[in-house]
Amino acid sequence: MHNFNYHRASDVAGAAALLKDVDDGKLLAGGMTLLPTLKNRLAAPSDLIDLAGVSDLKGISIEGDEVVIRAMTPHAVVAASHEVATAIPALAALAGGIGDPAVRHRGTIGGSVANADPAADYPAAIVGLNATVVTNQRSIAADDFFLGLFETALRPGEIITSVRFKNPSRAHYLKFRHPASGYAVVGIMVAQYASGVRVAVTGAGPSVFRVSAMEAALDKSFTPKSIADIAVSADQLMGDIHCSAEYRAHIVKVYARRAVEALTA
Amino acid sequence: MGEFGIGQPVRRKEDTRLLRGRGQFTDDINLDGQAWAAFVRSPHANALFSSIDATAALSMPGVVAVITGEDLAAAGVGLLLNDAAYKNRDGAPMHKPPREVLPRRQARFVGECLAIVVAETAAMARDAAEAVEVDYEPLPAVANGARALEPDAPRVWPEFGTNAVVHWEYGDAAKVETLLAGAHKRVAVDLVNNRLAPSPMEPRAASAEYDAATGSLTVYTPSQGGRRLQGNLARLLSLPVDKTRIVSRDTGGGFGVRSKMFPETVAVAFAAKTLGRPVKWRGDRFETFVSDYHGRDQVNHAEMGFDADGRIIAMKLDTMVNVGAYLSENGLRLPMEGGGRIIPCVYHVPEFYFSVKPTFTNTVCTDTYRGAGRPEANYITERLMDKAAEALGLPRDEIRRRNFIREDQMPYKTHLGFTIDSGDFDGTMKMAMDGADWNGFPARRAESLKRGKHRGIGLSVFIEGAGSRPVEGMRIRFEENGDISVIAGTYSHGQGHETVYSQLVHEFLGVDFERVKLINGDTANSPKMSNGTFGSRSSMVGGMGIKQASEVILVKARKIAAHLLQAEAERVTFAEGVFKANASSITIEEVAKAARDPRRLPEGMTPGLDEEVTFENDVENFPNGAHVVELEIDPETGIIELLNYVAVDDCGVVLNPFIVHGQVYGGVVQGVGQTLTEDVVYDASGQLLTASYMDYGMPRAAHMSHIEAHFNVVPCKTNGLGVKGAGEAGACGAPPAIVSAAINALWDYGVRHIDMPLTPEKVWRAIEDAKSQKAA
Ligand SMILES: Cc1cc2nc3c(=O)[nH]c(=O)nc-3n(C[C@H](O)[C@H](O)[C@H](O)COP(=O)(O)OP(=O)(O)OC[C@H]3O[C@@H](n4cnc5c(N)ncnc54)[C@H](O)[C@@H]3O)c2cc1C
């Protein structure tokens, strides 16, 4: 780890002002990604601005047909939330399947979404549950948020304050865990709304993506059979020493069908 | 002897200390005025260099020194040695490359240390290490052992003209070939014993301090007992052995890899001595992955021939073992001596031909890792037996039963000259099968199939060779405060010696279990004749040392007691720590106290009741066992789920079943890791792709099923305690049992082989390939 200056912000505006002032500042949320990066000397920010003291950024609420989770809410709190479990059980289940207990008690939704790790779970929820990412500057629709590998629509200095998930009529999340890291090799969220079905896949590609062929088929007939033969191409997918792109494509197909099975059983 | 004696499930004494964070690991030790070290490591698998430029590094804040191989050579630091002396059949000796602690001209694997940087803080040392400039000239590299034997492969040591260290052979190849050719059935397997990262929880570390006034060096480091490291380090640094001290307070896992002398330790010690200042190094997990020796990495081709009754007539085995870029202390020996102790395992094989080609590659060395050659050997023979069952149309247990070495054949001399004293292989197998309800399996299989899962059951019967180098000193000392110290050269780094040795002393001398204290891990006071703890040896060598020392103590104590009780020695009884004669009695602690005072002793007797013995045995022992595992495979994903695991062990007389069960569970989990998740992967250019736990698949709780452990106690006949080792059995039994179960699950598809690790994708592909072959 290289040296850095540490600041503890007390509100979002203060954090934003600090970010602007310092040379090469980074927000610190749960630190589950940022701290290992620093320890391995892969990044050397001049300043860390800790959001842990910003009380506005914590908590969960139900607002109309939306579940609102503020940025600094740890995964374990989402997983254990009665409100979330009642409104969108798939979201609580997803949060409860991230990493291990230590990671779930430190890691936050804001940090996870801002980081846009291709194998992270939350992106499947953001896109699958048609969420809005709210920042200190604007609101960004799910489909516009994730741009690529570790790349989001966030501008320099922009701070995520909350994520607003739209309550589906039903949804299910299934995850194939990476044998070593436990992250998603494939994580698939299938959600049904009055406006249509959304199928979002994380883990398999460089960034979360929707499978429109499956969505169209499920719009017509929400049955496992209707998507059983819909394959995604392996060409755009990632592969590593544990799971090739071809295998990931296969798992997307199988897990999509199983998610629908779980919802129609 | 009640609840603390031999055979009792006594809870581990050491856990009250370790679980409360009161252990003292190397990183917990900080020395006054210490500086910190960091290493410059080669990013290339094979590269020449002519200079290491430390100018920029030395000008950075807090940097104390940069030491390279040139500095070590100038100071006369010696080479890391390997004392193996294998020969080719034609008598030509093996190739032995020199190994400098820090090489001066060429780096031969990724992560090899080229320089040590010492600075005021760990961060400063790291910063400076990054600023050291090495003018690398990268060369082609080879990482895969089988590839290294191809004629056009890059040479790790060009001067040898080959990457083969030696071609070692046992037996008559032509005769075995004739027998195999004429056999009723001939079966063959081609197997990979995948390369593993031992992964102790504690990364490697070393702290060294040199006292110029006395000329003595102290090195704190995790180890498996310091004596062998001590001799090695003293030689390398030209110090007297008794001025070189190795201290390991607590060690977070050994598994074989912590018994070795690594270049980092030598460099840290040299720096401390040269700079006249304590130097500390704490390796991180990346360094532990790239520089700790790896385990396994064999490729095997094996064949067996059977007569019409299903009896083995001959076996041949060709083994390639990837030893890495150099010869580590034991890596190259593992097929011939580690596995060679037991091969061909629990079966009577009349004719055996064995060929081993240890092979250099541009990777870190391989060496002992839990089982050290025996898991590989058992995996090979067990896969052959499953093949033979199919070829001969016999059940898997029946083919084994027909070929077991029987008790009436024991003592049984193995091909490579070892003698198996005891074992009830058929009875042990039966216990495992009964424990797992082998006969009820078809109903469970049918039930699984209803849920779309393929259920499989697998069996392995294995043998181990434990207690190697069976010479070890042991001292028992009566302290003035009433404690009884056991001063051992064996070293407990997870095995629970504090508890088991206390049980033994309690059993033999009748003293309070709680008052027995283990002193180990410090060459300043451990017995001079010592090898340490490895190869499942401490129950025998340490246990027998305590037994023998206790016996000597009791002979003398009885004489003293008789003198004090004014009775004849023959009239004095001893039970539960108390000597009695007539109506009077005296405890052994009181005898020990009296023994310090010459005026209270019989005429001419040497004062003191403390005793040191050196236990020596000319044979090892042969733990064995049988595992049955049941699992389910999801054919759409290839995911394997373990459902039930039964392990039956014959580790002779069980000193503490609670602790032996712990050893079995740990070994099984490491075997599950080898079989399902673990694999060290280097790419073709020699870069290590699995250098963190994000990429290297450690087994997790979720991969496991319940493990039921039982014993089939057949006392060892060649040591006075009847013990056989228990540390490595689990890792031997698990891989063949799990692979057998997986193949059994996929039998109807026509799948007959999948190489470890059985990752979901490999299993899925095996199913898909078998399906398309059937269709074609
Ligand atoms: C062992 C381990 C296992 C894991 N397994 C999983 C898994 O299975 N699935 C999974 O999805 N994740 C997994 N994670 C990641 C974890 O879930 C964290 O959510 C993730 O590391 C980021 O969240 P954080 O709060 O720790 O963010 P930090 O590490 O503190 O920050 C991450 C990045 O986001 C930025 N950032 C933080 N907060 C904000 C904000 N409010 N606005 C804008 N930018 C911000 C930071 O500047 C930094 O660049 C794992 C992590 C570990 C260490």
mmCIF file with all atom_site columns, N, CA, C and O in Angstrom, chain B residues 37-42 49 52-54 65-72 101-104 111-118 125 128-129 132-134 136 263-264 267-268 281 287:
data_model
loop_
_atom_site.group_PDB
_atom_site.id
_atom_site.type_symbol
_atom_site.label_atom_id
_atom_site.label_alt_id
_atom_site.label_comp_id
_atom_site.label_asym_id
_atom_site.label_entity_id
_atom_site.label_seq_id
_atom_site.pdbx_PDB_ins_code
_atom_site.Cartn_x
_atom_site.Cartn_y
_atom_site.Cartn_z
_atom_site.occupancy
_atom_site.B_iso_or_equiv
_atom_site.pdbx_formal_charge
_atom_site.auth_seq_id
_atom_site.auth_comp_id
_atom_site.auth_asym_id
_atom_site.auth_atom_id
_atom_site.pdbx_PDB_model_num
ATOM 1   N N  . ALA B 1 37  ? 12.415 -6.354  5.102   1.00 0.00 ? 37  ALA B N  1
ATOM 2   C CA . ALA B 1 37  ? 12.922 -6.812  3.810   1.00 0.00 ? 37  ALA B CA 1
ATOM 3   C C  . ALA B 1 37  ? 11.802 -6.947  2.793   1.00 0.00 ? 37  ALA B C  1
ATOM 4   O O  . ALA B 1 37  ? 10.653 -7.205  3.144   1.00 0.00 ? 37  ALA B O  1
ATOM 5   N N  . ALA B 1 38  ? 12.157 -6.757  1.532   1.00 0.00 ? 38  ALA B N  1
ATOM 6   C CA . ALA B 1 38  ? 11.272 -7.084  0.409   1.00 0.00 ? 38  ALA B CA 1
ATOM 7   C C  . ALA B 1 38  ? 12.157 -7.692  -0.666  1.00 0.00 ? 38  ALA B C  1
ATOM 8   O O  . ALA B 1 38  ? 13.373 -7.457  -0.680  1.00 0.00 ? 38  ALA B O  1
ATOM 9   N N  . PHE B 1 39  ? 11.576 -8.478  -1.546  1.00 0.00 ? 39  PHE B N  1
ATOM 10  C CA . PHE B 1 39  ? 12.377 -9.161  -2.556  1.00 0.00 ? 39  PHE B CA 1
ATOM 11  C C  . PHE B 1 39  ? 12.101 -8.638  -3.957  1.00 0.00 ? 39  PHE B C  1
ATOM 12  O O  . PHE B 1 39  ? 10.975 -8.294  -4.304  1.00 0.00 ? 39  PHE B O  1
ATOM 13  N N  . VAL B 1 40  ? 13.178 -8.604  -4.734  1.00 0.00 ? 40  VAL B N  1
ATOM 14  C CA . VAL B 1 40  ? 13.039 -8.362  -6.168  1.00 0.00 ? 40  VAL B CA 1
ATOM 15  C C  . VAL B 1 40  ? 12.851 -9.743  -6.787  1.00 0.00 ? 40  VAL B C  1
ATOM 16  O O  . VAL B 1 40  ? 13.708 -10.621 -6.611  1.00 0.00 ? 40  VAL B O  1
ATOM 17  N N  . ARG B 1 41  ? 11.731 -9.942  -7.454  1.00 0.00 ? 41  ARG B N  1
ATOM 18  C CA . ARG B 1 41  ? 11.422 -11.264 -8.013  1.00 0.00 ? 41  ARG B CA 1
ATOM 19  C C  . ARG B 1 41  ? 11.325 -11.199 -9.523  1.00 0.00 ? 41  ARG B C  1
ATOM 20  O O  . ARG B 1 41  ? 10.815 -10.224 -10.070 1.00 0.00 ? 41  ARG B O  1
ATOM 21  N N  . SER B 1 42  ? 11.762 -12.240 -10.162 1.00 0.00 ? 42  SER B N  1
ATOM 22  C CA . SER B 1 42  ? 11.730 -12.260 -11.618 1.00 0.00 ? 42  SER B CA 1
ATOM 23  C C  . SER B 1 42  ? 10.293 -12.309 -12.134 1.00 0.00 ? 42  SER B C  1
ATOM 24  O O  . SER B 1 42  ? 9.511  -13.154 -11.716 1.00 0.00 ? 42  SER B O  1
ATOM 25  N N  . PHE B 1 49  ? 20.265 -12.184 -17.237 1.00 0.00 ? 49  PHE B N  1
ATOM 26  C CA . PHE B 1 49  ? 20.499 -10.780 -16.896 1.00 0.00 ? 49  PHE B CA 1
ATOM 27  C C  . PHE B 1 49  ? 21.980 -10.616 -16.599 1.00 0.00 ? 49  PHE B C  1
ATOM 28  O O  . PHE B 1 49  ? 22.661 -11.574 -16.217 1.00 0.00 ? 49  PHE B O  1
ATOM 29  N N  . ILE B 1 52  ? 22.147 -5.979  -11.986 1.00 0.00 ? 52  ILE B N  1
ATOM 30  C CA . ILE B 1 52  ? 21.046 -5.553  -11.128 1.00 0.00 ? 52  ILE B CA 1
ATOM 31  C C  . ILE B 1 52  ? 21.445 -4.183  -10.605 1.00 0.00 ? 52  ILE B C  1
ATOM 32  O O  . ILE B 1 52  ? 22.406 -4.060  -9.845  1.00 0.00 ? 52  ILE B O  1
ATOM 33  N N  . ASP B 1 53  ? 20.710 -3.166  -11.073 1.00 0.00 ? 53  ASP B N  1
ATOM 34  C CA . ASP B 1 53  ? 21.091 -1.788  -10.753 1.00 0.00 ? 53  ASP B CA 1
ATOM 35  C C  . ASP B 1 53  ? 20.224 -1.269  -9.610  1.00 0.00 ? 53  ASP B C  1
ATOM 36  O O  . ASP B 1 53  ? 19.025 -1.071  -9.770  1.00 0.00 ? 53  ASP B O  1
ATOM 37  N N  . ALA B 1 54  ? 20.862 -1.048  -8.473  1.00 0.00 ? 54  ALA B N  1
ATOM 38  C CA . ALA B 1 54  ? 20.122 -0.624  -7.281  1.00 0.00 ? 54  ALA B CA 1
ATOM 39  C C  . ALA B 1 54  ? 20.318 0.857   -6.988  1.00 0.00 ? 54  ALA B C  1
ATOM 40  O O  . ALA B 1 54  ? 19.916 1.336   -5.922  1.00 0.00 ? 54  ALA B O  1
ATOM 41  N N  . ALA B 1 65  ? 19.777 -1.230  2.454   1.00 0.00 ? 65  ALA B N  1
ATOM 42  C CA . ALA B 1 65  ? 20.696 -2.004  1.615   1.00 0.00 ? 65  ALA B CA 1
ATOM 43  C C  . ALA B 1 65  ? 19.940 -2.759  0.537   1.00 0.00 ? 65  ALA B C  1
ATOM 44  O O  . ALA B 1 65  ? 18.754 -3.063  0.685   1.00 0.00 ? 65  ALA B O  1
ATOM 45  N N  . VAL B 1 66  ? 20.650 -3.049  -0.536  1.00 0.00 ? 66  VAL B N  1
ATOM 46  C CA . VAL B 1 66  ? 20.150 -3.964  -1.563  1.00 0.00 ? 66  VAL B CA 1
ATOM 47  C C  . VAL B 1 66  ? 21.229 -5.016  -1.736  1.00 0.00 ? 66  VAL B C  1
ATOM 48  O O  . VAL B 1 66  ? 22.385 -4.684  -2.021  1.00 0.00 ? 66  VAL B O  1
ATOM 49  N N  . ILE B 1 67  ? 20.860 -6.262  -1.531  1.00 0.00 ? 67  ILE B N  1
ATOM 50  C CA . ILE B 1 67  ? 21.844 -7.347  -1.558  1.00 0.00 ? 67  ILE B CA 1
ATOM 51  C C  . ILE B 1 67  ? 21.499 -8.298  -2.697  1.00 0.00 ? 67  ILE B C  1
ATOM 52  O O  . ILE B 1 67  ? 20.345 -8.719  -2.830  1.00 0.00 ? 67  ILE B O  1
ATOM 53  N N  . THR B 1 68  ? 22.494 -8.610  -3.512  1.00 0.00 ? 68  THR B N  1
ATOM 54  C CA . THR B 1 68  ? 22.253 -9.486  -4.663  1.00 0.00 ? 68  THR B CA 1
ATOM 55  C C  . THR B 1 68  ? 23.084 -10.762 -4.531  1.00 0.00 ? 68  THR B C  1
ATOM 56  O O  . THR B 1 68  ? 23.879 -10.918 -3.590  1.00 0.00 ? 68  THR B O  1
ATOM 57  N N  . GLY B 1 69  ? 22.946 -11.636 -5.517  1.00 0.00 ? 69  GLY B N  1
ATOM 58  C CA . GLY B 1 69  ? 23.717 -12.869 -5.549  1.00 0.00 ? 69  GLY B CA 1
ATOM 59  C C  . GLY B 1 69  ? 25.215 -12.613 -5.578  1.00 0.00 ? 69  GLY B C  1
ATOM 60  O O  . GLY B 1 69  ? 26.001 -13.405 -5.049  1.00 0.00 ? 69  GLY B O  1
ATOM 61  N N  . GLU B 1 70  ? 25.618 -11.487 -6.185  1.00 0.00 ? 70  GLU B N  1
ATOM 62  C CA . GLU B 1 70  ? 27.045 -11.150 -6.206  1.00 0.00 ? 70  GLU B CA 1
ATOM 63  C C  . GLU B 1 70  ? 27.563 -10.939 -4.784  1.00 0.00 ? 70  GLU B C  1
ATOM 64  O O  . GLU B 1 70  ? 28.658 -11.386 -4.436  1.00 0.00 ? 70  GLU B O  1
ATOM 65  N N  . ASP B 1 71  ? 26.752 -10.268 -3.985  1.00 0.00 ? 71  ASP B N  1
ATOM 66  C CA . ASP B 1 71  ? 27.167 -10.023 -2.594  1.00 0.00 ? 71  ASP B CA 1
ATOM 67  C C  . ASP B 1 71  ? 27.271 -11.332 -1.825  1.00 0.00 ? 71  ASP B C  1
ATOM 68  O O  . ASP B 1 71  ? 28.188 -11.529 -1.025  1.00 0.00 ? 71  ASP B O  1
ATOM 69  N N  . LEU B 1 72  ? 26.308 -12.243 -2.065  1.00 0.00 ? 72  LEU B N  1
ATOM 70  C CA . LEU B 1 72  ? 26.344 -13.519 -1.355  1.00 0.00 ? 72  LEU B CA 1
ATOM 71  C C  . LEU B 1 72  ? 27.573 -14.313 -1.778  1.00 0.00 ? 72  LEU B C  1
ATOM 72  O O  . LEU B 1 72  ? 28.278 -14.905 -0.944  1.00 0.00 ? 72  LEU B O  1
ATOM 73  N N  . VAL B 1 101 ? 21.571 -19.202 -3.889  1.00 0.00 ? 101 VAL B N  1
ATOM 74  C CA . VAL B 1 101 ? 20.468 -18.645 -3.090  1.00 0.00 ? 101 VAL B CA 1
ATOM 75  C C  . VAL B 1 101 ? 19.792 -17.518 -3.870  1.00 0.00 ? 101 VAL B C  1
ATOM 76  O O  . VAL B 1 101 ? 18.569 -17.477 -4.003  1.00 0.00 ? 101 VAL B O  1
ATOM 77  N N  . LEU B 1 102 ? 20.606 -16.608 -4.397  1.00 0.00 ? 102 LEU B N  1
ATOM 78  C CA . LEU B 1 102 ? 20.109 -15.585 -5.319  1.00 0.00 ? 102 LEU B CA 1
ATOM 79  C C  . LEU B 1 102 ? 20.939 -15.730 -6.592  1.00 0.00 ? 102 LEU B C  1
ATOM 80  O O  . LEU B 1 102 ? 22.149 -15.501 -6.563  1.00 0.00 ? 102 LEU B O  1
ATOM 81  N N  . PRO B 1 103 ? 20.322 -16.153 -7.699  1.00 0.00 ? 103 PRO B N  1
ATOM 82  C CA . PRO B 1 103 ? 21.112 -16.406 -8.903  1.00 0.00 ? 103 PRO B CA 1
ATOM 83  C C  . PRO B 1 103 ? 21.749 -15.121 -9.435  1.00 0.00 ? 103 PRO B C  1
ATOM 84  O O  . PRO B 1 103 ? 21.192 -14.038 -9.276  1.00 0.00 ? 103 PRO B O  1
ATOM 85  N N  . ARG B 1 104 ? 22.901 -15.292 -10.077 1.00 0.00 ? 104 ARG B N  1
ATOM 86  C CA . ARG B 1 104 ? 23.655 -14.117 -10.527 1.00 0.00 ? 104 ARG B CA 1
ATOM 87  C C  . ARG B 1 104 ? 23.495 -13.809 -12.016 1.00 0.00 ? 104 ARG B C  1
ATOM 88  O O  . ARG B 1 104 ? 23.826 -12.725 -12.444 1.00 0.00 ? 104 ARG B O  1
ATOM 89  N N  . GLY B 1 111 ? 8.880  -15.380 -10.137 1.00 0.00 ? 111 GLY B N  1
ATOM 90  C CA . GLY B 1 111 ? 8.854  -15.232 -8.683  1.00 0.00 ? 111 GLY B CA 1
ATOM 91  C C  . GLY B 1 111 ? 10.178 -15.579 -8.034  1.00 0.00 ? 111 GLY B C  1
ATOM 92  O O  . GLY B 1 111 ? 10.321 -15.445 -6.822  1.00 0.00 ? 111 GLY B O  1
ATOM 93  N N  . GLU B 1 112 ? 11.150 -16.013 -8.834  1.00 0.00 ? 112 GLU B N  1
ATOM 94  C CA . GLU B 1 112 ? 12.459 -16.337 -8.240  1.00 0.00 ? 112 GLU B CA 1
ATOM 95  C C  . GLU B 1 112 ? 13.090 -15.066 -7.681  1.00 0.00 ? 112 GLU B C  1
ATOM 96  O O  . GLU B 1 112 ? 13.089 -14.018 -8.317  1.00 0.00 ? 112 GLU B O  1
ATOM 97  N N  . CYS B 1 113 ? 13.658 -15.172 -6.475  1.00 0.00 ? 113 CYS B N  1
ATOM 98  C CA . CYS B 1 113 ? 14.273 -14.008 -5.839  1.00 0.00 ? 113 CYS B CA 1
ATOM 99  C C  . CYS B 1 113 ? 15.609 -13.694 -6.485  1.00 0.00 ? 113 CYS B C  1
ATOM 100 O O  . CYS B 1 113 ? 16.459 -14.576 -6.611  1.00 0.00 ? 113 CYS B O  1
ATOM 101 N N  . LEU B 1 114 ? 15.814 -12.426 -6.813  1.00 0.00 ? 114 LEU B N  1
ATOM 102 C CA . LEU B 1 114 ? 17.089 -12.007 -7.388  1.00 0.00 ? 114 LEU B CA 1
ATOM 103 C C  . LEU B 1 114 ? 17.839 -11.048 -6.477  1.00 0.00 ? 114 LEU B C  1
ATOM 104 O O  . LEU B 1 114 ? 19.042 -10.902 -6.594  1.00 0.00 ? 114 LEU B O  1
ATOM 105 N N  . ALA B 1 115 ? 17.110 -10.382 -5.605  1.00 0.00 ? 115 ALA B N  1
ATOM 106 C CA . ALA B 1 115 ? 17.772 -9.455  -4.680  1.00 0.00 ? 115 ALA B CA 1
ATOM 107 C C  . ALA B 1 115 ? 16.872 -9.249  -3.468  1.00 0.00 ? 115 ALA B C  1
ATOM 108 O O  . ALA B 1 115 ? 15.649 -9.381  -3.566  1.00 0.00 ? 115 ALA B O  1
ATOM 109 N N  . ILE B 1 116 ? 17.496 -8.931  -2.352  1.00 0.00 ? 116 ILE B N  1
ATOM 110 C CA . ILE B 1 116 ? 16.728 -8.585  -1.149  1.00 0.00 ? 116 ILE B CA 1
ATOM 111 C C  . ILE B 1 116 ? 16.985 -7.117  -0.839  1.00 0.00 ? 116 ILE B C  1
ATOM 112 O O  . ILE B 1 116 ? 18.139 -6.660  -0.863  1.00 0.00 ? 116 ILE B O  1
ATOM 113 N N  . VAL B 1 117 ? 15.906 -6.397  -0.600  1.00 0.00 ? 117 VAL B N  1
ATOM 114 C CA . VAL B 1 117 ? 15.984 -4.976  -0.303  1.00 0.00 ? 117 VAL B CA 1
ATOM 115 C C  . VAL B 1 117 ? 15.604 -4.782  1.159   1.00 0.00 ? 117 VAL B C  1
ATOM 116 O O  . VAL B 1 117 ? 14.592 -5.307  1.609   1.00 0.00 ? 117 VAL B O  1
ATOM 117 N N  . VAL B 1 118 ? 16.433 -4.057  1.889   1.00 0.00 ? 118 VAL B N  1
ATOM 118 C CA . VAL B 1 118 ? 16.176 -3.838  3.312   1.00 0.00 ? 118 VAL B CA 1
ATOM 119 C C  . VAL B 1 118 ? 15.965 -2.350  3.542   1.00 0.00 ? 118 VAL B C  1
ATOM 120 O O  . VAL B 1 118 ? 16.731 -1.524  3.046   1.00 0.00 ? 118 VAL B O  1
ATOM 121 N N  . ALA B 1 125 ? 10.584 -0.737  1.830   1.00 0.00 ? 125 ALA B N  1
ATOM 122 C CA . ALA B 1 125 ? 11.317 -1.837  1.190   1.00 0.00 ? 125 ALA B CA 1
ATOM 123 C C  . ALA B 1 125 ? 10.627 -2.245  -0.109  1.00 0.00 ? 125 ALA B C  1
ATOM 124 O O  . ALA B 1 125 ? 11.274 -2.473  -1.138  1.00 0.00 ? 125 ALA B O  1
ATOM 125 N N  . ALA B 1 128 ? 11.201 0.375   -2.785  1.00 0.00 ? 128 ALA B N  1
ATOM 126 C CA . ALA B 1 128 ? 12.572 0.308   -3.308  1.00 0.00 ? 128 ALA B CA 1
ATOM 127 C C  . ALA B 1 128 ? 12.757 -0.925  -4.181  1.00 0.00 ? 128 ALA B C  1
ATOM 128 O O  . ALA B 1 128 ? 13.446 -0.864  -5.210  1.00 0.00 ? 128 ALA B O  1
ATOM 129 N N  . ALA B 1 129 ? 12.128 -2.040  -3.799  1.00 0.00 ? 129 ALA B N  1
ATOM 130 C CA . ALA B 1 129 ? 12.267 -3.254  -4.613  1.00 0.00 ? 129 ALA B CA 1
ATOM 131 C C  . ALA B 1 129 ? 11.729 -3.003  -6.022  1.00 0.00 ? 129 ALA B C  1
ATOM 132 O O  . ALA B 1 129 ? 12.279 -3.478  -7.015  1.00 0.00 ? 129 ALA B O  1
ATOM 133 N N  . VAL B 1 132 ? 14.355 -1.287  -8.230  1.00 0.00 ? 132 VAL B N  1
ATOM 134 C CA . VAL B 1 132 ? 15.590 -1.984  -8.625  1.00 0.00 ? 132 VAL B CA 1
ATOM 135 C C  . VAL B 1 132 ? 15.473 -2.381  -10.098 1.00 0.00 ? 132 VAL B C  1
ATOM 136 O O  . VAL B 1 132 ? 14.446 -2.913  -10.521 1.00 0.00 ? 132 VAL B O  1
ATOM 137 N N  . GLU B 1 133 ? 16.509 -2.084  -10.867 1.00 0.00 ? 133 GLU B N  1
ATOM 138 C CA . GLU B 1 133 ? 16.430 -2.364  -12.311 1.00 0.00 ? 133 GLU B CA 1
ATOM 139 C C  . GLU B 1 133 ? 17.276 -3.565  -12.686 1.00 0.00 ? 133 GLU B C  1
ATOM 140 O O  . GLU B 1 133 ? 18.465 -3.626  -12.394 1.00 0.00 ? 133 GLU B O  1
ATOM 141 N N  . VAL B 1 134 ? 16.645 -4.517  -13.348 1.00 0.00 ? 134 VAL B N  1
ATOM 142 C CA . VAL B 1 134 ? 17.334 -5.722  -13.804 1.00 0.00 ? 134 VAL B CA 1
ATOM 143 C C  . VAL B 1 134 ? 17.234 -5.740  -15.331 1.00 0.00 ? 134 VAL B C  1
ATOM 144 O O  . VAL B 1 134 ? 16.145 -5.581  -15.881 1.00 0.00 ? 134 VAL B O  1
ATOM 145 N N  . TYR B 1 136 ? 16.777 -7.686  -17.908 1.00 0.00 ? 136 TYR B N  1
ATOM 146 C CA . TYR B 1 136 ? 16.383 -9.025  -18.351 1.00 0.00 ? 136 TYR B CA 1
ATOM 147 C C  . TYR B 1 136 ? 16.511 -9.188  -19.853 1.00 0.00 ? 136 TYR B C  1
ATOM 148 O O  . TYR B 1 136 ? 16.174 -8.300  -20.624 1.00 0.00 ? 136 TYR B O  1
ATOM 149 N N  . PRO B 1 263 ? 15.248 -19.909 -0.237  1.00 0.00 ? 263 PRO B N  1
ATOM 150 C CA . PRO B 1 263 ? 16.227 -18.828 -0.439  1.00 0.00 ? 263 PRO B CA 1
ATOM 151 C C  . PRO B 1 263 ? 15.916 -17.580 0.383   1.00 0.00 ? 263 PRO B C  1
ATOM 152 O O  . PRO B 1 263 ? 16.830 -16.936 0.893   1.00 0.00 ? 263 PRO B O  1
ATOM 153 N N  . GLU B 1 264 ? 14.634 -17.252 0.522   1.00 0.00 ? 264 GLU B N  1
ATOM 154 C CA . GLU B 1 264 ? 14.266 -16.036 1.262   1.00 0.00 ? 264 GLU B CA 1
ATOM 155 C C  . GLU B 1 264 ? 14.806 -16.076 2.691   1.00 0.00 ? 264 GLU B C  1
ATOM 156 O O  . GLU B 1 264 ? 15.287 -15.068 3.217   1.00 0.00 ? 264 GLU B O  1
ATOM 157 N N  . ALA B 1 267 ? 18.480 -15.418 2.695   1.00 0.00 ? 267 ALA B N  1
ATOM 158 C CA . ALA B 1 267 ? 18.779 -14.019 2.367   1.00 0.00 ? 267 ALA B CA 1
ATOM 159 C C  . ALA B 1 267 ? 18.480 -13.109 3.558   1.00 0.00 ? 267 ALA B C  1
ATOM 160 O O  . ALA B 1 267 ? 19.247 -12.184 3.856   1.00 0.00 ? 267 ALA B O  1
ATOM 161 N N  . VAL B 1 268 ? 17.378 -13.365 4.249   1.00 0.00 ? 268 VAL B N  1
ATOM 162 C CA . VAL B 1 268 ? 17.032 -12.547 5.423   1.00 0.00 ? 268 VAL B CA 1
ATOM 163 C C  . VAL B 1 268 ? 18.101 -12.723 6.515   1.00 0.00 ? 268 VAL B C  1
ATOM 164 O O  . VAL B 1 268 ? 18.558 -11.750 7.120   1.00 0.00 ? 268 VAL B O  1
ATOM 165 N N  . TRP B 1 281 ? 10.937 -10.203 7.398   1.00 0.00 ? 281 TRP B N  1
ATOM 166 C CA . TRP B 1 281 ? 10.219 -10.308 6.127   1.00 0.00 ? 281 TRP B CA 1
ATOM 167 C C  . TRP B 1 281 ? 8.923  -11.060 6.352   1.00 0.00 ? 281 TRP B C  1
ATOM 168 O O  . TRP B 1 281 ? 8.926  -12.114 6.977   1.00 0.00 ? 281 TRP B O  1
ATOM 169 N N  . GLU B 1 287 ? 3.350  -13.924 -2.936  1.00 0.00 ? 287 GLU B N  1
ATOM 170 C CA . GLU B 1 287 ? 4.703  -14.494 -2.807  1.00 0.00 ? 287 GLU B CA 1
ATOM 171 C C  . GLU B 1 287 ? 4.641  -15.954 -2.383  1.00 0.00 ? 287 GLU B C  1
ATOM 172 O O  . GLU B 1 287 ? 5.446  -16.775 -2.802  1.00 0.00 ? 287 GLU B O  1
#
